[in-house]
Amino acid sequence: MLEIFATHEWNDAFSDSLRQQAIQNLEHGKILYFPALAFSLLPEEHLFLSPDIADPHAKNVSYHPTLRKLWGVQRLTDAERIQLQSMLDRFSRYAQQLIHALLPHYREQLTLARTSFRPVQISQRKTSYRKDDKRLHVDAFPSAPNQGKRILRVFCNINPQGEDRVWRVGEPFETVANRFIPQLRKPFPGSAFALRLLKITKSYRTLYDHYMLQLHDCMKADDHYQQQAAQQEIRFPPGSTWIVQTDHVSHAAMQGQHVLEQTFYLPVEAMDDASCSPLRILEKILKQPLV
Ligand SMILES: O=C(O)CCC(=O)C(=O)O
Ligand SMILES: [Fe+2]
């Protein structure tokens, strides 16, 4: 389930054989785990380690590193906003360095997406089942269709009180997909156009996006599945980092507070073995093109 790296610098260099192993393991659904890769805060950044800075309506504090736009925050002065932005910017650059060094094969085709900071304790968060990441799921974003692209994420636990980020990791994607496919409904004719027209989605919701969302929702809605599916608890202590393709690895975040995260998108064509992608697996099972 985990491939462990001894790295403790964000700009470390990796041998060809380590890179090869990393890409293969990642594409086959393993988590690349860096138990000694920490992100240090500057003294003035410690004040951000509080749930009070997060807008209660948003799940996370979000930052768009290319547009330099910050949202999902409250009660910050202009100077504090700039400081928080610079902290997220630094994390984003470190995450990019790590991905570029370890997975250079992806570099040209990788899109940098959102950076997030999660200062709210997960175990106490009350939400609808759809938004509840304490339930096993694969990632699919309702308003941001990714049209088949892979979701690659770098997480780093920056908890100052020694609290682990506790995840459950479930079955391989193909097993999950085969189990839920009979329950998935086809989209209503014209619905993707309507969603786009009404600006509910930021881009066209392809069949792939539709089925991934259904899969995400059906997994979360199924109490029996949540308890009975083969799964394993993984604890990520403070000062550790992990890379995971969250569209592929069934996961649930059970406990923890203060994590940083950087998202990237990757076209399946850039993969070493695209047949491992959720897109190609769903296309194989459903016997039709989905994008
Ligand atoms: O915050 C976490 O640890 C992970 C939550 C989650 O499911 C996700 O970001 O996809
Ligand atoms: Fe998730």
mmCIF file of C-alpha atoms and ligand atoms in Angstrom:
data_model
loop_
_atom_site.group_PDB
_atom_site.id
_atom_site.type_symbol
_atom_site.label_atom_id
_atom_site.label_comp_id
_atom_site.label_asym_id
_atom_site.label_seq_id
_atom_site.Cartn_x
_atom_site.Cartn_y
_atom_site.Cartn_z
ATOM 1 C CA MET A 1 0.000 0.000 0.000
ATOM 2 C CA LEU A 2 2.891 2.415 0.762
ATOM 3 C CA GLU A 3 6.214 2.924 -0.982
ATOM 4 C CA ILE A 4 8.544 4.574 1.511
ATOM 5 C CA PHE A 5 11.194 7.196 0.669
ATOM 6 C CA ALA A 6 13.891 8.429 3.054
ATOM 7 C CA THR A 7 13.929 11.909 1.464
ATOM 8 C CA HIS A 8 14.059 14.851 3.842
ATOM 9 C CA GLU A 9 14.589 17.723 1.384
ATOM 10 C CA TRP A 10 11.944 19.026 -1.008
ATOM 11 C CA ASN A 11 14.571 19.464 -3.716
ATOM 12 C CA ASP A 12 16.187 16.049 -3.312
ATOM 13 C CA ALA A 13 17.444 14.194 -6.408
ATOM 14 C CA PHE A 14 16.299 10.637 -7.197
ATOM 15 C CA SER A 15 18.041 7.879 -9.119
ATOM 16 C CA ASP A 16 16.529 6.572 -12.359
ATOM 17 C CA SER A 17 15.578 3.307 -10.721
ATOM 18 C CA LEU A 18 13.787 5.059 -7.831
ATOM 19 C CA ARG A 19 11.903 7.257 -10.326
ATOM 20 C CA GLN A 20 10.884 4.235 -12.359
ATOM 21 C CA GLN A 21 9.694 2.414 -9.277
ATOM 22 C CA ALA A 22 7.813 5.498 -8.046
ATOM 23 C CA ILE A 23 5.868 6.009 -11.275
ATOM 24 C CA GLN A 24 4.952 2.329 -11.477
ATOM 25 C CA ASN A 25 3.821 2.121 -7.875
ATOM 26 C CA LEU A 26 1.858 5.367 -8.093
ATOM 27 C CA GLU A 27 0.075 4.322 -11.284
ATOM 28 C CA HIS A 28 -0.788 0.960 -9.750
ATOM 29 C CA GLY A 29 -2.490 2.641 -6.792
ATOM 30 C CA LYS A 30 0.219 2.808 -4.145
ATOM 31 C CA ILE A 31 0.810 5.843 -1.936
ATOM 32 C CA LEU A 32 4.317 7.322 -2.136
ATOM 33 C CA TYR A 33 5.188 8.036 1.482
ATOM 34 C CA PHE A 34 7.907 10.358 2.839
ATOM 35 C CA PRO A 35 7.947 9.914 6.622
ATOM 36 C CA ALA A 36 10.793 12.439 7.098
ATOM 37 C CA LEU A 37 9.750 15.138 4.623
ATOM 38 C CA ALA A 38 8.453 18.025 6.734
ATOM 39 C CA PHE A 39 7.263 21.524 5.895
ATOM 40 C CA SER A 40 8.528 24.098 8.410
ATOM 41 C CA LEU A 41 6.503 27.136 9.313
ATOM 42 C CA LEU A 42 8.087 30.527 9.958
ATOM 43 C CA PRO A 43 7.428 31.863 13.481
ATOM 44 C CA GLU A 44 4.850 34.366 12.185
ATOM 45 C CA GLU A 45 2.972 31.607 10.339
ATOM 46 C CA HIS A 46 1.999 29.675 13.475
ATOM 47 C CA LEU A 47 -1.014 31.895 14.039
ATOM 48 C CA PHE A 48 -2.621 30.284 10.978
ATOM 49 C CA LEU A 49 -2.835 26.944 12.788
ATOM 50 C CA SER A 50 -6.368 27.667 13.934
ATOM 51 C CA PRO A 51 -9.775 26.588 12.636
ATOM 52 C CA ASP A 52 -10.980 30.173 13.218
ATOM 53 C CA ILE A 53 -9.264 31.437 10.075
ATOM 54 C CA ALA A 54 -11.346 29.097 7.863
ATOM 55 C CA ASP A 55 -14.676 30.253 6.505
ATOM 56 C CA PRO A 56 -17.169 27.779 8.069
ATOM 57 C CA HIS A 57 -18.984 27.481 4.717
ATOM 58 C CA ALA A 58 -15.850 26.239 2.931
ATOM 59 C CA LYS A 59 -14.246 22.886 3.645
ATOM 60 C CA ASN A 60 -10.702 24.213 3.265
ATOM 61 C CA VAL A 61 -8.657 27.329 2.829
ATOM 62 C CA SER A 62 -7.862 27.396 -0.885
ATOM 63 C CA TYR A 63 -5.193 29.092 -2.921
ATOM 64 C CA HIS A 64 -4.725 29.261 -6.656
ATOM 65 C CA PRO A 65 -0.928 29.434 -7.090
ATOM 66 C CA THR A 66 -0.993 30.616 -10.707
ATOM 67 C CA LEU A 67 -3.597 33.355 -10.178
ATOM 68 C CA ARG A 68 -2.304 34.062 -6.641
ATOM 69 C CA LYS A 69 -5.862 34.037 -5.379
ATOM 70 C CA LEU A 70 -6.837 33.034 -1.824
ATOM 71 C CA TRP A 71 -10.336 32.074 -0.647
ATOM 72 C CA GLY A 72 -12.179 30.222 2.134
ATOM 73 C CA VAL A 73 -10.671 32.440 4.862
ATOM 74 C CA GLN A 74 -12.149 34.797 7.425
ATOM 75 C CA ARG A 75 -10.983 37.256 10.102
ATOM 76 C CA LEU A 76 -7.591 37.976 8.534
ATOM 77 C CA THR A 77 -6.066 41.412 8.133
ATOM 78 C CA ASP A 78 -4.655 42.330 4.722
ATOM 79 C CA ALA A 79 -1.131 41.740 6.040
ATOM 80 C CA GLU A 80 -2.095 38.294 7.372
ATOM 81 C CA ARG A 81 -3.675 37.353 4.067
ATOM 82 C CA ILE A 82 -0.430 38.193 2.305
ATOM 83 C CA GLN A 83 1.510 36.143 4.835
ATOM 84 C CA LEU A 84 -0.785 33.137 4.494
ATOM 85 C CA GLN A 85 -0.592 33.429 0.727
ATOM 86 C CA SER A 86 3.178 33.351 0.873
ATOM 87 C CA MET A 87 3.112 30.243 3.107
ATOM 88 C CA LEU A 88 0.823 28.424 0.648
ATOM 89 C CA ASP A 89 2.934 29.638 -2.242
ATOM 90 C CA ARG A 90 6.055 28.194 -0.625
ATOM 91 C CA PHE A 91 4.353 24.847 -0.034
ATOM 92 C CA SER A 92 3.113 24.820 -3.621
ATOM 93 C CA ARG A 93 6.639 25.388 -4.941
ATOM 94 C CA TYR A 94 8.058 22.629 -2.731
ATOM 95 C CA ALA A 95 5.353 20.205 -3.883
ATOM 96 C CA GLN A 96 6.156 21.052 -7.504
ATOM 97 C CA GLN A 97 9.877 20.501 -6.929
ATOM 98 C CA LEU A 98 9.203 17.106 -5.402
ATOM 99 C CA ILE A 99 6.902 15.986 -8.229
ATOM 100 C CA HIS A 100 9.267 17.259 -10.921
ATOM 101 C CA ALA A 101 12.239 15.469 -9.337
ATOM 102 C CA LEU A 102 10.483 12.187 -8.670
ATOM 103 C CA LEU A 103 8.161 12.027 -11.694
ATOM 104 C CA PRO A 104 10.017 13.976 -14.431
ATOM 105 C CA HIS A 105 8.184 11.934 -17.043
ATOM 106 C CA TYR A 106 4.957 13.816 -16.109
ATOM 107 C CA ARG A 107 6.452 17.283 -16.019
ATOM 108 C CA GLU A 108 5.546 18.577 -19.476
ATOM 109 C CA GLN A 109 1.891 17.652 -19.269
ATOM 110 C CA LEU A 110 1.128 18.323 -15.630
ATOM 111 C CA THR A 111 -1.287 21.152 -14.769
ATOM 112 C CA LEU A 112 -0.864 22.915 -11.458
ATOM 113 C CA ALA A 113 -4.243 23.241 -9.726
ATOM 114 C CA ARG A 114 -5.387 24.307 -6.275
ATOM 115 C CA THR A 115 -3.357 24.429 -3.083
ATOM 116 C CA SER A 116 -5.288 23.876 0.141
ATOM 117 C CA PHE A 117 -4.790 24.248 3.858
ATOM 118 C CA ARG A 118 -7.059 22.250 6.183
ATOM 119 C CA PRO A 119 -7.011 23.727 9.695
ATOM 120 C CA VAL A 120 -10.287 22.127 10.832
ATOM 121 C CA GLN A 121 -10.346 18.897 12.871
ATOM 122 C CA ILE A 122 -11.902 16.290 10.538
ATOM 123 C CA SER A 123 -13.389 14.042 13.198
ATOM 124 C CA GLN A 124 -15.643 16.861 14.438
ATOM 125 C CA ARG A 125 -16.809 18.117 11.057
ATOM 126 C CA LYS A 126 -20.513 17.595 10.344
ATOM 127 C CA THR A 127 -21.546 17.530 6.699
ATOM 128 C CA SER A 128 -23.872 15.761 4.301
ATOM 129 C CA TYR A 129 -22.771 12.234 3.371
ATOM 130 C CA ARG A 130 -21.711 13.477 -0.088
ATOM 131 C CA LYS A 131 -19.253 15.960 1.369
ATOM 132 C CA ASP A 132 -18.150 13.658 4.169
ATOM 133 C CA ASP A 133 -14.570 12.615 3.476
ATOM 134 C CA LYS A 134 -14.696 10.285 6.508
ATOM 135 C CA ARG A 135 -16.442 7.877 4.144
ATOM 136 C CA LEU A 136 -14.405 5.816 1.690
ATOM 137 C CA HIS A 137 -14.491 7.381 -1.771
ATOM 138 C CA VAL A 138 -12.546 8.161 -4.903
ATOM 139 C CA ASP A 139 -12.278 11.866 -5.728
ATOM 140 C CA ALA A 140 -14.584 13.467 -8.287
ATOM 141 C CA PHE A 141 -15.416 17.168 -8.264
ATOM 142 C CA PRO A 142 -19.055 18.132 -8.995
ATOM 143 C CA SER A 143 -18.355 21.653 -10.273
ATOM 144 C CA ALA A 144 -14.901 21.062 -11.802
ATOM 145 C CA PRO A 145 -15.112 18.214 -14.343
ATOM 146 C CA ASN A 146 -11.616 16.989 -15.209
ATOM 147 C CA GLN A 147 -12.630 15.159 -18.370
ATOM 148 C CA GLY A 148 -10.583 12.044 -17.714
ATOM 149 C CA LYS A 149 -7.452 13.679 -16.336
ATOM 150 C CA ARG A 150 -5.773 12.105 -13.337
ATOM 151 C CA ILE A 151 -5.917 13.799 -9.931
ATOM 152 C CA LEU A 152 -2.466 13.785 -8.343
ATOM 153 C CA ARG A 153 -2.119 15.203 -4.831
ATOM 154 C CA VAL A 154 0.701 15.970 -2.408
ATOM 155 C CA PHE A 155 -0.293 16.086 1.287
ATOM 156 C CA CYS A 156 1.831 17.194 4.236
ATOM 157 C CA ASN A 157 0.831 16.939 7.896
ATOM 158 C CA ILE A 158 1.905 20.124 9.726
ATOM 159 C CA ASN A 159 0.082 19.449 13.010
ATOM 160 C CA PRO A 160 2.013 21.102 15.885
ATOM 161 C CA GLN A 161 0.517 18.901 18.651
ATOM 162 C CA GLY A 162 1.808 15.569 17.407
ATOM 163 C CA GLU A 163 -1.532 14.482 15.951
ATOM 164 C CA ASP A 164 -1.503 11.974 13.082
ATOM 165 C CA ARG A 165 -3.615 12.336 9.952
ATOM 166 C CA VAL A 166 -5.571 9.062 10.023
ATOM 167 C CA TRP A 167 -6.805 7.624 6.733
ATOM 168 C CA ARG A 168 -8.562 4.442 5.742
ATOM 169 C CA VAL A 169 -7.512 3.068 2.354
ATOM 170 C CA GLY A 170 -9.873 0.712 0.557
ATOM 171 C CA GLU A 171 -9.947 -1.731 -2.346
ATOM 172 C CA PRO A 172 -8.253 -1.306 -5.753
ATOM 173 C CA PHE A 173 -10.165 0.917 -8.208
ATOM 174 C CA GLU A 174 -11.151 -1.917 -10.539
ATOM 175 C CA THR A 175 -12.711 -3.864 -7.650
ATOM 176 C CA VAL A 176 -14.628 -0.772 -6.501
ATOM 177 C CA ALA A 177 -15.766 0.016 -10.055
ATOM 178 C CA ASN A 178 -16.963 -3.539 -10.740
ATOM 179 C CA ARG A 179 -18.907 -3.549 -7.528
ATOM 180 C CA PHE A 180 -20.751 -0.256 -8.107
ATOM 181 C CA ILE A 181 -21.174 -0.218 -11.904
ATOM 182 C CA PRO A 182 -24.588 -1.972 -11.787
ATOM 183 C CA GLN A 183 -25.903 0.889 -9.581
ATOM 184 C CA LEU A 184 -24.653 3.763 -11.740
ATOM 185 C CA ARG A 185 -27.304 5.648 -13.696
ATOM 186 C CA LYS A 186 -26.823 7.143 -17.151
ATOM 187 C CA PRO A 187 -26.974 10.955 -17.335
ATOM 188 C CA PHE A 188 -30.195 12.610 -18.458
ATOM 189 C CA PRO A 189 -29.927 13.573 -22.137
ATOM 190 C CA GLY A 190 -28.714 17.180 -22.408
ATOM 191 C CA SER A 191 -27.808 17.451 -18.712
ATOM 192 C CA ALA A 192 -24.112 18.153 -19.339
ATOM 193 C CA PHE A 193 -25.013 21.115 -21.615
ATOM 194 C CA ALA A 194 -27.524 22.450 -19.095
ATOM 195 C CA LEU A 195 -24.989 22.237 -16.221
ATOM 196 C CA ARG A 196 -22.455 24.133 -18.306
ATOM 197 C CA LEU A 197 -24.986 26.713 -19.499
ATOM 198 C CA LEU A 198 -26.152 27.376 -15.953
ATOM 199 C CA LYS A 199 -22.485 27.640 -14.888
ATOM 200 C CA ILE A 200 -22.961 24.833 -12.348
ATOM 201 C CA THR A 201 -19.919 23.167 -13.873
ATOM 202 C CA LYS A 202 -16.771 25.089 -14.873
ATOM 203 C CA SER A 203 -16.361 22.974 -17.993
ATOM 204 C CA TYR A 204 -18.280 20.273 -19.836
ATOM 205 C CA ARG A 205 -19.216 17.300 -17.636
ATOM 206 C CA THR A 206 -18.175 14.333 -19.757
ATOM 207 C CA LEU A 207 -19.561 10.812 -19.328
ATOM 208 C CA TYR A 208 -16.374 10.054 -17.430
ATOM 209 C CA ASP A 209 -17.066 12.863 -14.940
ATOM 210 C CA HIS A 210 -20.660 11.751 -14.632
ATOM 211 C CA TYR A 211 -19.757 8.147 -13.779
ATOM 212 C CA MET A 212 -16.936 9.143 -11.416
ATOM 213 C CA LEU A 213 -19.318 11.405 -9.492
ATOM 214 C CA GLN A 214 -21.867 8.618 -9.314
ATOM 215 C CA LEU A 215 -19.207 6.237 -8.093
ATOM 216 C CA HIS A 216 -18.093 8.771 -5.460
ATOM 217 C CA ASP A 217 -21.690 9.274 -4.265
ATOM 218 C CA CYS A 218 -22.679 5.580 -4.303
ATOM 219 C CA MET A 219 -19.597 4.607 -2.297
ATOM 220 C CA LYS A 220 -20.265 7.274 0.329
ATOM 221 C CA ALA A 221 -23.997 6.474 0.530
ATOM 222 C CA ASP A 222 -23.484 2.757 1.213
ATOM 223 C CA ASP A 223 -23.157 2.198 4.990
ATOM 224 C CA HIS A 224 -22.661 -1.530 4.620
ATOM 225 C CA TYR A 225 -19.870 -0.997 2.084
ATOM 226 C CA GLN A 226 -18.180 1.564 4.341
ATOM 227 C CA GLN A 227 -17.914 -0.984 7.126
ATOM 228 C CA GLN A 228 -17.437 -4.225 5.233
ATOM 229 C CA ALA A 229 -15.136 -3.336 2.321
ATOM 230 C CA ALA A 230 -11.538 -4.516 2.656
ATOM 231 C CA GLN A 231 -9.641 -1.574 4.120
ATOM 232 C CA GLN A 232 -6.603 -0.599 6.077
ATOM 233 C CA GLU A 233 -5.881 2.245 8.480
ATOM 234 C CA ILE A 234 -2.858 4.386 7.666
ATOM 235 C CA ARG A 235 -1.501 7.018 10.077
ATOM 236 C CA PHE A 236 0.534 9.910 8.687
ATOM 237 C CA PRO A 237 2.361 11.621 11.562
ATOM 238 C CA PRO A 238 3.260 15.326 11.655
ATOM 239 C CA GLY A 239 6.352 16.031 9.585
ATOM 240 C CA SER A 240 5.402 13.464 6.942
ATOM 241 C CA THR A 241 4.362 13.870 3.312
ATOM 242 C CA TRP A 242 2.536 11.582 0.895
ATOM 243 C CA ILE A 243 1.713 11.570 -2.822
ATOM 244 C CA VAL A 244 -1.438 9.837 -4.011
ATOM 245 C CA GLN A 245 -3.714 9.688 -7.039
ATOM 246 C CA THR A 246 -7.004 10.244 -5.227
ATOM 247 C CA ASP A 247 -9.202 9.484 -8.258
ATOM 248 C CA HIS A 248 -7.858 5.938 -8.131
ATOM 249 C CA VAL A 249 -7.104 5.134 -4.497
ATOM 250 C CA SER A 250 -10.221 4.617 -2.381
ATOM 251 C CA HIS A 251 -9.624 6.714 0.746
ATOM 252 C CA ALA A 252 -11.284 8.271 3.785
ATOM 253 C CA ALA A 253 -9.779 10.866 6.122
ATOM 254 C CA MET A 254 -10.910 9.997 9.654
ATOM 255 C CA GLN A 255 -9.002 12.230 11.987
ATOM 256 C CA GLY A 256 -6.446 14.996 12.073
ATOM 257 C CA GLN A 257 -6.023 18.738 11.833
ATOM 258 C CA HIS A 258 -3.668 21.005 9.867
ATOM 259 C CA VAL A 259 -2.660 19.500 6.591
ATOM 260 C CA LEU A 260 -1.353 21.195 3.445
ATOM 261 C CA GLU A 261 -2.231 19.824 0.033
ATOM 262 C CA GLN A 262 -1.331 20.549 -3.591
ATOM 263 C CA THR A 263 -3.406 19.202 -6.500
ATOM 264 C CA PHE A 264 -2.154 18.531 -10.041
ATOM 265 C CA TYR A 265 -4.012 17.248 -13.106
ATOM 266 C CA LEU A 266 -2.433 14.893 -15.604
ATOM 267 C CA PRO A 267 -3.798 13.693 -18.961
ATOM 268 C CA VAL A 268 -3.913 9.891 -19.115
ATOM 269 C CA GLU A 269 -1.737 10.002 -22.257
ATOM 270 C CA ALA A 270 1.146 11.234 -20.077
ATOM 271 C CA MET A 271 1.048 8.100 -17.951
ATOM 272 C CA ASP A 272 3.547 5.321 -18.259
ATOM 273 C CA ASP A 273 0.677 2.839 -18.345
ATOM 274 C CA ALA A 274 -2.649 4.535 -19.120
ATOM 275 C CA SER A 275 -4.499 1.227 -18.768
ATOM 276 C CA CYS A 276 -4.260 1.737 -14.972
ATOM 277 C CA SER A 277 -6.261 4.987 -15.143
ATOM 278 C CA PRO A 278 -9.854 5.199 -13.898
ATOM 279 C CA LEU A 279 -10.786 6.464 -17.384
ATOM 280 C CA ARG A 280 -9.463 3.393 -19.201
ATOM 281 C CA ILE A 281 -10.755 0.999 -16.522
ATOM 282 C CA LEU A 282 -14.280 2.437 -16.689
ATOM 283 C CA GLU A 283 -14.171 2.449 -20.511
ATOM 284 C CA LYS A 284 -13.161 -1.211 -20.465
ATOM 285 C CA ILE A 285 -15.971 -2.197 -18.102
ATOM 286 C CA LEU A 286 -18.643 -0.052 -19.798
ATOM 287 C CA LYS A 287 -17.357 -0.891 -23.309
ATOM 288 C CA GLN A 288 -17.662 2.689 -24.575
ATOM 289 C CA PRO A 289 -15.513 5.827 -24.833
ATOM 290 C CA LEU A 290 -16.233 8.218 -21.953
ATOM 291 C CA VAL A 291 -14.538 11.457 -23.060
HETATM 292 O O1 LIG B 1 -7.879 15.941 4.118
HETATM 293 C C1 LIG B 1 -7.518 14.789 3.924
HETATM 294 O O2 LIG B 1 -6.694 14.199 4.630
HETATM 295 C C2 LIG B 1 -8.064 14.056 2.720
HETATM 296 C C3 LIG B 1 -9.486 14.388 2.419
HETATM 297 C C4 LIG B 1 -9.914 13.887 1.070
HETATM 298 O O3 LIG B 1 -10.624 12.940 0.933
HETATM 299 C C5 LIG B 1 -9.385 14.555 -0.127
HETATM 300 O O4 LIG B 1 -8.788 15.622 -0.028
HETATM 301 O O5 LIG B 1 -9.574 14.014 -1.215
HETATM 302 FE FE FE B 2 -10.916 12.546 -1.212
#
